[in-house]
XYZ file of C-alpha atoms in Angstrom:
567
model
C 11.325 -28.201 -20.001
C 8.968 -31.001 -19.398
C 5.858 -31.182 -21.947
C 2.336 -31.824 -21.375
C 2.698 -35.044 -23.644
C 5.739 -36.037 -21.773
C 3.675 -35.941 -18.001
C 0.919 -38.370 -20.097
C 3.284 -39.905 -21.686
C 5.264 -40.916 -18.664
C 2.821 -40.127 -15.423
C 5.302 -42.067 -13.067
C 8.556 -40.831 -13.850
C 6.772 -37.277 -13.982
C 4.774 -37.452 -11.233
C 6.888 -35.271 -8.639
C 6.651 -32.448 -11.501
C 2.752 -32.916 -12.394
C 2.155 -32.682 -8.041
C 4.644 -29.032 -8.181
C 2.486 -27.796 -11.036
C -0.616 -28.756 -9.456
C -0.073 -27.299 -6.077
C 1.455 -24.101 -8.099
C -1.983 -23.958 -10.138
C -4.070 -24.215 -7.198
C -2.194 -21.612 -4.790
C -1.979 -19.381 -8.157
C -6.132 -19.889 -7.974
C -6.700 -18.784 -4.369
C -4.630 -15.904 -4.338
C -6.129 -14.717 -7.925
C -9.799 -15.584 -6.250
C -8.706 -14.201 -2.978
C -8.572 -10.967 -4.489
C -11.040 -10.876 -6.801
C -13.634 -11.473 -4.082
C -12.165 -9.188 -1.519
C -12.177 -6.314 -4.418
C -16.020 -7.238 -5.611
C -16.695 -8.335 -1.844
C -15.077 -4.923 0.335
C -12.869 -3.159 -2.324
C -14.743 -1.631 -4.949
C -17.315 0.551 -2.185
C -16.018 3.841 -1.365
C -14.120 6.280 -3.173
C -12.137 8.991 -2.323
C -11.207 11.589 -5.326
C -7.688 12.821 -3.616
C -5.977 9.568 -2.458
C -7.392 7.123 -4.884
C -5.882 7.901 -8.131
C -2.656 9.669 -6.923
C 0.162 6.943 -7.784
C -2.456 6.358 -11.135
C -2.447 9.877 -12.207
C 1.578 9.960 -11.440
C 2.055 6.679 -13.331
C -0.021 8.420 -16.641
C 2.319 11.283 -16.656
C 5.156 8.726 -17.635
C 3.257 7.048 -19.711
C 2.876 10.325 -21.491
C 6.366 11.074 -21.791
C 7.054 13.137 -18.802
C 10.057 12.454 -16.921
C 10.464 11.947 -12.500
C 11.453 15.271 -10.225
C 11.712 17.258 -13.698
C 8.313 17.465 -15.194
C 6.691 15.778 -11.869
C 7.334 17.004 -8.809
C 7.210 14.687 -6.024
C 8.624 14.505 -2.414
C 8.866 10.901 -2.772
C 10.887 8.755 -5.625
C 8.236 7.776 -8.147
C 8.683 3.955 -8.139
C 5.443 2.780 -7.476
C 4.178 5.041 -10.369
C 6.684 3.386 -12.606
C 5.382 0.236 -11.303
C 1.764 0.846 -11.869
C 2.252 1.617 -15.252
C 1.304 -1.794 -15.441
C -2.148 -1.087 -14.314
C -3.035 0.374 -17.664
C -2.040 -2.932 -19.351
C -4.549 -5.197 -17.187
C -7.897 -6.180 -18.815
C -11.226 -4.377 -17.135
C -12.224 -1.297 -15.953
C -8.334 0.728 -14.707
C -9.572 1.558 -11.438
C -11.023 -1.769 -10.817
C -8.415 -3.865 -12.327
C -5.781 -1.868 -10.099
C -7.592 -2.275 -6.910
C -7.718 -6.001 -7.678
C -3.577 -6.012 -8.548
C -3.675 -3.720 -5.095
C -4.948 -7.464 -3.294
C -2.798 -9.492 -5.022
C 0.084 -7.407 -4.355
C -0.895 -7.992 -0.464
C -1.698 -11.265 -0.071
C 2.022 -12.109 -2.008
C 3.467 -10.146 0.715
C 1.727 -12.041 3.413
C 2.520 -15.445 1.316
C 6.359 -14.127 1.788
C 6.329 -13.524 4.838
C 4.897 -16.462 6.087
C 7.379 -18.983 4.443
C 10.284 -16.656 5.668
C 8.717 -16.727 9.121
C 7.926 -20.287 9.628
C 10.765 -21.506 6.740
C 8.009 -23.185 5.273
C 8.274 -23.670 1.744
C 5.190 -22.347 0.022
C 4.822 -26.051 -1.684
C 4.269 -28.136 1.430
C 1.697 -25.992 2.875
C -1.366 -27.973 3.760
C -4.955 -25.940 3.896
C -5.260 -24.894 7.339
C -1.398 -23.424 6.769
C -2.762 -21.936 3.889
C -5.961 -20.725 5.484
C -4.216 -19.091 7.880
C -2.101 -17.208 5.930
C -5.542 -16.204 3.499
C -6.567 -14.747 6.941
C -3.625 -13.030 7.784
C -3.606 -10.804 4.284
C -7.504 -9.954 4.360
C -6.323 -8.622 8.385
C -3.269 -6.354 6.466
C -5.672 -4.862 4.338
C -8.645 -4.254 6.934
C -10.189 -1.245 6.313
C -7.188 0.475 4.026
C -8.804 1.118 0.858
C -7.453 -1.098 -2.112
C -5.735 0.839 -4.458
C -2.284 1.554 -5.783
C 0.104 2.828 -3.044
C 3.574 2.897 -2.115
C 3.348 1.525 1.191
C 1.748 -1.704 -0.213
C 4.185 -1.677 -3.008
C 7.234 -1.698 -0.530
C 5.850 -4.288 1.474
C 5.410 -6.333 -1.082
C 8.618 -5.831 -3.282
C 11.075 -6.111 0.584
C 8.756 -9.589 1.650
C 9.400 -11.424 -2.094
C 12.972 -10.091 -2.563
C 14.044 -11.711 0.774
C 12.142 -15.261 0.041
C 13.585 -14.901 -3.190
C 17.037 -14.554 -1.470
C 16.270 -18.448 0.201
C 15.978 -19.586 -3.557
C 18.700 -21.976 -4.890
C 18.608 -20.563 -8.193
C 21.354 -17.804 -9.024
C 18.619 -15.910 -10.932
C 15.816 -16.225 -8.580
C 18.109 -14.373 -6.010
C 19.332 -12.185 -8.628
C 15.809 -10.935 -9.223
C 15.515 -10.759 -5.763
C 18.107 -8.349 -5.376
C 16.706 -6.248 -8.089
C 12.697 -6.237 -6.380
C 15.052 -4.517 -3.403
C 16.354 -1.847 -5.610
C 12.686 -1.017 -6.318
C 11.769 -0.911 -3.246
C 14.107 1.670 -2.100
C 12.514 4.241 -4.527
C 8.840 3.746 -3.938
C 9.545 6.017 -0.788
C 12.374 6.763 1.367
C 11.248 4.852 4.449
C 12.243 1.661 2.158
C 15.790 2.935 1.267
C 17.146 1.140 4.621
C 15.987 -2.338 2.562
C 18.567 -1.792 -0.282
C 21.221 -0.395 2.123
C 20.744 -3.706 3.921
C 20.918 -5.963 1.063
C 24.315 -4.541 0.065
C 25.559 -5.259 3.273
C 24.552 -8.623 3.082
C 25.956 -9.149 0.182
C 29.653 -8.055 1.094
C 29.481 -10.016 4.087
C 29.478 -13.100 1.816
C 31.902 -15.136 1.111
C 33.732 -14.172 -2.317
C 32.941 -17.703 -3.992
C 29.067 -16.845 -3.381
C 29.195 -13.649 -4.581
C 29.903 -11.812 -7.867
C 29.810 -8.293 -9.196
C 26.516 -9.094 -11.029
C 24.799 -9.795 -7.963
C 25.536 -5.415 -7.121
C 24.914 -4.827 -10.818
C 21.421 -6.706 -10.527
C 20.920 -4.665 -6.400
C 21.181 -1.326 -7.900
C 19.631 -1.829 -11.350
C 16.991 0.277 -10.744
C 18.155 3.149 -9.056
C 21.100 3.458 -11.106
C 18.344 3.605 -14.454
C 16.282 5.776 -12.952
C 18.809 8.026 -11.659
C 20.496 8.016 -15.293
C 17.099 9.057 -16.647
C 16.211 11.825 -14.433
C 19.957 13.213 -14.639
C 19.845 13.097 -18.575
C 16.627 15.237 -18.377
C 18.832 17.625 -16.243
C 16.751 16.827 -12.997
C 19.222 15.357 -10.673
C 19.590 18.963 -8.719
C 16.005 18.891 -8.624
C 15.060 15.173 -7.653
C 17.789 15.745 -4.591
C 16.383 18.696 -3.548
C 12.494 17.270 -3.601
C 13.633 14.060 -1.755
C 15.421 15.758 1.180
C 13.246 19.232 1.810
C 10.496 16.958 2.324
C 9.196 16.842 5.926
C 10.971 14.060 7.814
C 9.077 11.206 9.770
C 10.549 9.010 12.514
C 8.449 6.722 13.606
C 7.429 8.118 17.275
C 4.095 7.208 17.379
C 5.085 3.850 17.363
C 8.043 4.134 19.237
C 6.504 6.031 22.216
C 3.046 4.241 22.128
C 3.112 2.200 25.478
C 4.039 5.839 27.116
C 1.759 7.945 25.711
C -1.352 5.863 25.226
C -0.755 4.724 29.333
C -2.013 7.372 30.992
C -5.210 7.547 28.999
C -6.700 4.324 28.339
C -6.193 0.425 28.892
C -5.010 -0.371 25.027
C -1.306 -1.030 26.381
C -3.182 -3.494 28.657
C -2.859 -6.545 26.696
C 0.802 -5.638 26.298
C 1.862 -5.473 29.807
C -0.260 -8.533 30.695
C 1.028 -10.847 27.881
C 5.148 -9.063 28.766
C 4.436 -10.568 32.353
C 3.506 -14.048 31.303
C 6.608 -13.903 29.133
C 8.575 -13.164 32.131
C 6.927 -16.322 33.764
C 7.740 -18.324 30.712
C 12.033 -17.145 30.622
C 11.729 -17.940 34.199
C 10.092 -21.534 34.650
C 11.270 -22.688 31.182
C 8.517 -25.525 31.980
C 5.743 -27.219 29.242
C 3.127 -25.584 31.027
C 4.542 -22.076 31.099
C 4.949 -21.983 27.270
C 1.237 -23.296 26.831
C 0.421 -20.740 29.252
C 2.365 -17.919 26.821
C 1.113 -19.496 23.520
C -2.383 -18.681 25.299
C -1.953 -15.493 26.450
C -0.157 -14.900 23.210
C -3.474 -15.658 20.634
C -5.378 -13.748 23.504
C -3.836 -10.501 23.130
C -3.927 -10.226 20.152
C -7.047 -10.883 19.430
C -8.619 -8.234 22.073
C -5.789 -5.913 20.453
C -7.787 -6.635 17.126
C -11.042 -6.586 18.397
C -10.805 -3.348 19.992
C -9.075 -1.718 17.484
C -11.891 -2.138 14.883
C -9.848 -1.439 12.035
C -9.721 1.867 12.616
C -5.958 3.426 12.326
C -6.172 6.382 14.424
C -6.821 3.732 17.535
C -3.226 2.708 16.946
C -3.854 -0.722 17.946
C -1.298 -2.268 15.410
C 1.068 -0.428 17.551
C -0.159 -2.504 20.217
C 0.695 -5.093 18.122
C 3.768 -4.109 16.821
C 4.896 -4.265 20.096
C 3.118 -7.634 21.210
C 5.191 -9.271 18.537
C 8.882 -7.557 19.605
C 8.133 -9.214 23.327
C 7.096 -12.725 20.946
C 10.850 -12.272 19.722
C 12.310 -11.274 22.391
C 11.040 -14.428 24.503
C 11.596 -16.678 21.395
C 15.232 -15.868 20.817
C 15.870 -16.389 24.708
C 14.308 -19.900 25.660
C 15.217 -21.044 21.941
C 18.575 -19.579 21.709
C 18.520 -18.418 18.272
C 17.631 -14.840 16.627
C 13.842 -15.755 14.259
C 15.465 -13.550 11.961
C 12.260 -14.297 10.052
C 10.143 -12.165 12.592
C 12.829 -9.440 12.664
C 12.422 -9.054 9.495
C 8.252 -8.530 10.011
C 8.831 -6.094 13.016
C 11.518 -4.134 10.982
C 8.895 -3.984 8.024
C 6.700 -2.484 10.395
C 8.454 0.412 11.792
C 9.379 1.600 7.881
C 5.466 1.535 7.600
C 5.299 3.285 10.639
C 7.183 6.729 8.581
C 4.598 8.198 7.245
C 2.959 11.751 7.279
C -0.887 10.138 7.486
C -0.770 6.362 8.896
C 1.929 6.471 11.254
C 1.196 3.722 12.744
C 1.626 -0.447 10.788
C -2.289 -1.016 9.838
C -1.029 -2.620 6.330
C 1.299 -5.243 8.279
C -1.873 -6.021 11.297
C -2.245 -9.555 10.078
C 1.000 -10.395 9.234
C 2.075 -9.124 12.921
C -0.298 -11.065 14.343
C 0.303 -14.435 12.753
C 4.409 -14.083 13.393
C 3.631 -13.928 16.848
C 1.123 -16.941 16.945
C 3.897 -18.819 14.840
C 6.982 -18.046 17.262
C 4.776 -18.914 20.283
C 3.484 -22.109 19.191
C 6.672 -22.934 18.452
C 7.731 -23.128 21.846
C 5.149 -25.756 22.424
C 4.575 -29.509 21.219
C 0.965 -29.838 20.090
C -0.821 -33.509 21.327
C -1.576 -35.576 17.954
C -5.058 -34.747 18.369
C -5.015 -31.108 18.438
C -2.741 -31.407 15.343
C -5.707 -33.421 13.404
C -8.624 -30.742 14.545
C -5.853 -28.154 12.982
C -7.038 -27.559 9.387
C -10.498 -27.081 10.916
C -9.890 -24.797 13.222
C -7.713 -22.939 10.932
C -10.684 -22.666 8.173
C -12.672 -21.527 10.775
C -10.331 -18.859 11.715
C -10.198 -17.558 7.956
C -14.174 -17.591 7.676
C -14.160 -15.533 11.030
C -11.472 -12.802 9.602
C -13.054 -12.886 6.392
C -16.678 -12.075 7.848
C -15.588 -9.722 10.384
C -13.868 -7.646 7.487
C -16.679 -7.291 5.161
C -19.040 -6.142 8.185
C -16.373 -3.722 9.354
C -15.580 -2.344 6.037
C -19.403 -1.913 5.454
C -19.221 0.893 7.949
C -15.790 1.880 7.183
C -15.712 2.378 4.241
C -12.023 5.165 3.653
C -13.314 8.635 3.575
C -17.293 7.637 1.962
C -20.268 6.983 3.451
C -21.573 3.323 4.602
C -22.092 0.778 2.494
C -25.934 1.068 2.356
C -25.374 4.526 0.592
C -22.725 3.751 -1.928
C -25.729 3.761 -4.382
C -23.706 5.000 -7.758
C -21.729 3.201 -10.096
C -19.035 5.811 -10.955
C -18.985 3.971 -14.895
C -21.753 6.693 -15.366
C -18.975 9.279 -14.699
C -16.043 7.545 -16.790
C -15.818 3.918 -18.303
C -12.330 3.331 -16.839
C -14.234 3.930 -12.760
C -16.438 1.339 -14.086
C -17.735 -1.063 -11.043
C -16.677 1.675 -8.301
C -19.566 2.402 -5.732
C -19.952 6.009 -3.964
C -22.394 8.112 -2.085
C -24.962 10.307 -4.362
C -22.940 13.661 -3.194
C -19.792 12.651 -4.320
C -21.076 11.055 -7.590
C -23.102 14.449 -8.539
C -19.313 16.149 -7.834
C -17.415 13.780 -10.418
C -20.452 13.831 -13.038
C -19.806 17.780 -12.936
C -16.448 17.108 -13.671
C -16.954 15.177 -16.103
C -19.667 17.555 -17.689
C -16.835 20.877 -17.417
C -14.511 18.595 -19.057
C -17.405 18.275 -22.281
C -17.924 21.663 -22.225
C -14.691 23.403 -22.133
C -12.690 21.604 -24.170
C -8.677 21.860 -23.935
C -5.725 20.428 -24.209
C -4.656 20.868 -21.073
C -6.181 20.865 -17.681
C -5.762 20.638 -14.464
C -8.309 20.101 -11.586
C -7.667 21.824 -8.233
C -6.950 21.085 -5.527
C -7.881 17.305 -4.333
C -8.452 15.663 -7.370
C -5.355 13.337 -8.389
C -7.711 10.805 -9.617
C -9.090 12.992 -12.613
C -5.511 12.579 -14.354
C -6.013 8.725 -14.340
C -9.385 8.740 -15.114
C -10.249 10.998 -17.730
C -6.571 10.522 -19.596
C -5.839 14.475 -19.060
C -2.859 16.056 -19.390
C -1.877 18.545 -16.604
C 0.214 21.523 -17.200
C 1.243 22.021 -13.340
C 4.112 19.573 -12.011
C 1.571 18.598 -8.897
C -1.008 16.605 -9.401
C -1.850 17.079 -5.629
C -0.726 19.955 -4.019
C -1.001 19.181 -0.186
C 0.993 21.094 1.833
C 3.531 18.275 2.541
C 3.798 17.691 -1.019
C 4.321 21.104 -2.443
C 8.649 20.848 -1.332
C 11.423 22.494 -2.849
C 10.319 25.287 -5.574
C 7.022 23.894 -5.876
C 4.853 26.772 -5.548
C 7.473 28.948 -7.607
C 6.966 26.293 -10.417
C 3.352 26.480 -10.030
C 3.127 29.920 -10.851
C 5.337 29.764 -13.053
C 3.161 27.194 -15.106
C 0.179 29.156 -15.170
C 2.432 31.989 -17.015
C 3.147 29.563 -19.422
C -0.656 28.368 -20.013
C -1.321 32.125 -20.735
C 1.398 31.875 -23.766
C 0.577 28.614 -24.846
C -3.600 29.041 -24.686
C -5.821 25.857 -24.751
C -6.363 25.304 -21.156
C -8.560 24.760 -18.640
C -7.941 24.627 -14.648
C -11.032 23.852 -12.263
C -11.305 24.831 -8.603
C -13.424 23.348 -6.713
C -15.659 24.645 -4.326
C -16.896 21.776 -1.918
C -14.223 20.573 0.644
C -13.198 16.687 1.342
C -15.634 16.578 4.459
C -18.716 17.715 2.761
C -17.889 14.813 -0.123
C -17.140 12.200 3.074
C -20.937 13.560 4.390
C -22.465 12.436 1.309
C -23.121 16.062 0.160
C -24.763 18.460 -0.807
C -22.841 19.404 -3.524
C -23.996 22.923 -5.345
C -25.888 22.711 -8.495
C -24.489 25.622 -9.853
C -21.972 28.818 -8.068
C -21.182 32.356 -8.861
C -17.964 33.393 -10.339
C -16.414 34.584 -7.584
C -17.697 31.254 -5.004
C -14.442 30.966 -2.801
C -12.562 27.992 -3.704
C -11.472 25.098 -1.369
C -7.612 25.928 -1.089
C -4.705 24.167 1.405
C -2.343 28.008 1.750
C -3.313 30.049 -1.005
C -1.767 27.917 -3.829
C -4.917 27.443 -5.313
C -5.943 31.102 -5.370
C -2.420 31.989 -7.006
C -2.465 30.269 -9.562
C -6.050 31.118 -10.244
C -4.863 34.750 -10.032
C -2.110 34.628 -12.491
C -4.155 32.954 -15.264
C -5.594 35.158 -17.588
C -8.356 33.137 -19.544
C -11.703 33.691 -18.847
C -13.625 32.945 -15.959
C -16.091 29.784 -16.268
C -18.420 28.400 -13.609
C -19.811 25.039 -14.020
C -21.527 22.786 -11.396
C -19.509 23.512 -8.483
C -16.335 24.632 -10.195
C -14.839 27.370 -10.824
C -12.188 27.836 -13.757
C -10.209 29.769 -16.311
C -10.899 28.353 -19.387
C -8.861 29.710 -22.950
C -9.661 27.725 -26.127
């Protein structure tokens, strides 16, 4: 290892090593700024008590001891929460410092994918490269809040284990092989990654490839099978993972045909699949300017008219914007980008999913593959190439400013950003730096205030609350922290039930049902003061009202819960 003293020492003999450490410090600075101003900046307005907090609340159930698909029932594989175990180790505030690791965890994803698309190595980028690729992650976020999720995780774990794969170091790929292990059990849309990866590695010759490479591949699974099946929950983890509602992808798929009839969003699409056709047919200078134009110009009015908002589907528009880039690419160059592949196949796993069906975390990256593959078809004049870096900065200050005046008004599942007057720190010291609206403050603060008054040593908070786990360090007795109606699979509501028996033998509980539903928290309020004993209670199909049913403490109201409380 080369010493400080020795760079001094010798600064011309070291000086190739003291340039690779400074260009590694300074990319190591924007991406750590990057995401500390996009969290402060966009990130830390809005919050949601169902979504934000789930993989937290999951991820402080094995920190307390409690074991995947036995104690914890999930109808995913609980990677990410092993991951963001982790979160609870960073300095600040969890929720902050999560939502901040949330950014970082993007823009690596973006960094990856850009050196595997252009085969770039990170090291030689210039700043317009770089600025570029800055704008391309603060697009993949757009208005998804920033917090811990799977999705993000599997981007991010598939994009660094293949540049890791173009390493020359044995262990760099090595490690990349394991990131692809955990990636196939953050969720089962990534399981195709690992499947792939094994492939690849058979199809190698022998000399390049060992039994440690497989060992290093299925690390993961293989220890977190081993642990779930020495708790006795193998029977149970396969019967979570494969009752659980199945999700194909035909949104995406069938966008061009369905969204046709009804508005001009495949527009851009069919316009920029014509010029292509021009292009593969003249196979001239000025047909591939022509495409590189009509290339940045779709997608931009895809982008623009989207608006960030995910039910528009225009990433699918995208999506498929960026298969016709490939397509195009591979036929006037002759070669598969592999590289882009790799980006498109990314975003159909993205696209199976039960609420964003559609690849909103992968918008940026989409979009700057297919400006990459199209102006590689062209050869830029000299002077164009020096008004680059420029115009590149430019594009990132754009992107950037758009974001933050989007986000302002769409802000996931709160109010605008003019009414996120509370700092939920008041509420608990871990939410510090979090803004909401005033309704959905005065509902956590009434959590918070049960929790003082009805102390226990268990409790559970019913029935969109996930966060509460994280955030208050409780321990719930129920083996869903969440129970949605797509995540209550297998002999979930039998194990429910089944729980709340046990609380009655046990004592020392409390369980809270709240009374206000999501959209009155989205509207800001009003949230009740105080309700009577027997206020219905915001339930999905009766799970809720079971449970409350079979539990035999006594009845408590407080704010707008109510529970059964036994000291």
């Amino acid at each position: 290892m080369v010493t400080f003293a020795e760079l001094r020492a010798a600064p011309e003999e070291f000086a190739p090593a003291r340039r690779r450490a400074v260009r590694i410090g300074l990319h190591a600075l924007w991406v750590i700024g990057l995401s500390l101003a996009v969290t402060a900046g966009t990130g830390r307005f809005g919050f949601f008590p169902a979504d934000q907090g789930f993989i937290l609340g999951q991820a402080r159930r094995i920190l307390n001891g409690e074991i995947p698909h036995s104690d914890i029932i999930s109808a995913r594989p609980l990677g990410s929460a092993v991951i963001h175990i982790l979160d609870f180790a960073l300095p600040g505030p969890l929720f902050l410092a999560s939502a901040v690791l949330s950014m970082a965890e993007i823009i690596m994803g973006t960094i990856a994918l850009a050196v595997i698309v252009t085969n770039r190595p990170l090291l030689t980028w210039g700043p317009g490269r770089t600025a570029l690729v800055a704008a391309a992650a603060v697009l993949n976020l757009n208005a998804f809040p920033l917090m811990a999720w799977h999705t993000i995780d599997g981007i991010t774990l598939t994009a660094c284990g293949v540049w890791a794969l173009r390493s020359d170091s044995v262990r760099v790929r090595r490690l990349g092989l394991f990131l692809f292990g955990v990636a196939a059990l953050v969720k089962q849309s990534f399981a195709p990654v690992v499947v792939i990866a094994g492939l690849w590695l058979l199809l190698r010759p022998r000399g390049k490839r060992s039994f440690a490479d497989f060992c290093w591949l299925g690390a993961f699974p293989l220890a977190y099978v081993t642990v779930v099946s020495l708790d006795g929950g193998f029977g149970a983890m396969v019967d979570q993972l494969t009752t659980a509602a199945p999700a194909y992808g035909e949104g995406l798929l069938g966008f061009w045909l369905t969204e046709l009839p009804t508005s001009i969003k495949p527009l851009p699409l069919f316009v920029f699949a014509a010029i292509a056709a021009v292009a593969l047919v003249a196979r001239t200078a000025w047909s591939s300017w022509l495409l590189l134009l009509t290339g940045i110009t779709a997608v931009a009015w895809v982008v623009a008219d989207g608006g960030f908002v995910g039910p528009n589907r225009w990433t699918d528009a995208l999506w498929w914007i960026l298969a016709v880039a490939i397509v195009v690419h591979g036929l006037l160059r002759r070669a598969i980008p592999w590289g882009a592949l790799l980006v498109l196949g990314l975003g159909f796993l993205i696209s199976l999913s039960w609420g964003q069906d559609t690849p909103t975390l992968l918008a940026g990256s989409m979009a700057l593959t297919t400006c990459f593959l199209l102006a590689d078809l062209v050869t830029p004049p000299d002077g164009l190439l020096r008004t680059g870096t420029a115009a590149c900065m430019a594009v990132f200050v754009i992107v950037g400013l758009v974001t933050v005046s989007l986000r302002d008004d769409l802000t996931y599942m709160d109010r605008p950003r003019a009414e996120l007057t509370r700092d939920l720190g008041d509420v608990a010291p871990s939410m510090h730096g979090i803004r909401t609206n005033e309704g959905t403050y005065t509902y956590l603060a009434q959590l918070r205030d049960c929790l003082k008054r009805f102390p226990a040593d268990k409790v559970a908070v019913l029935a969109d609350n996930p966060f509460a786990y994280a955030a208050f360090d409780l321990r719930n007795p129920f083996p869903v922290d969440w129970p949605l109606p797509l995540e209550m699979v297998a002999d979930a509501p039998q194990r429910m039930i089944a729980a709340a028996h046990d609380l009655n033998r046990h004592g020392s509980y409390l369980v809270l049902f709240q009374t206000v539903d999501q959209k009155t928290l989205m509207a800001g309020g009003p949230v009740p003061a105080e309700v009577r004993p027997d206020q219905p209670i915001y339930d999905y199909f009766g799970i809720a009202a079971h449970v409350k049913a079979a539990l035999a403490g006594e009845t408590i109201t407080c704010g707008n819960f109510v529970g059964k409380w036994q000291s």
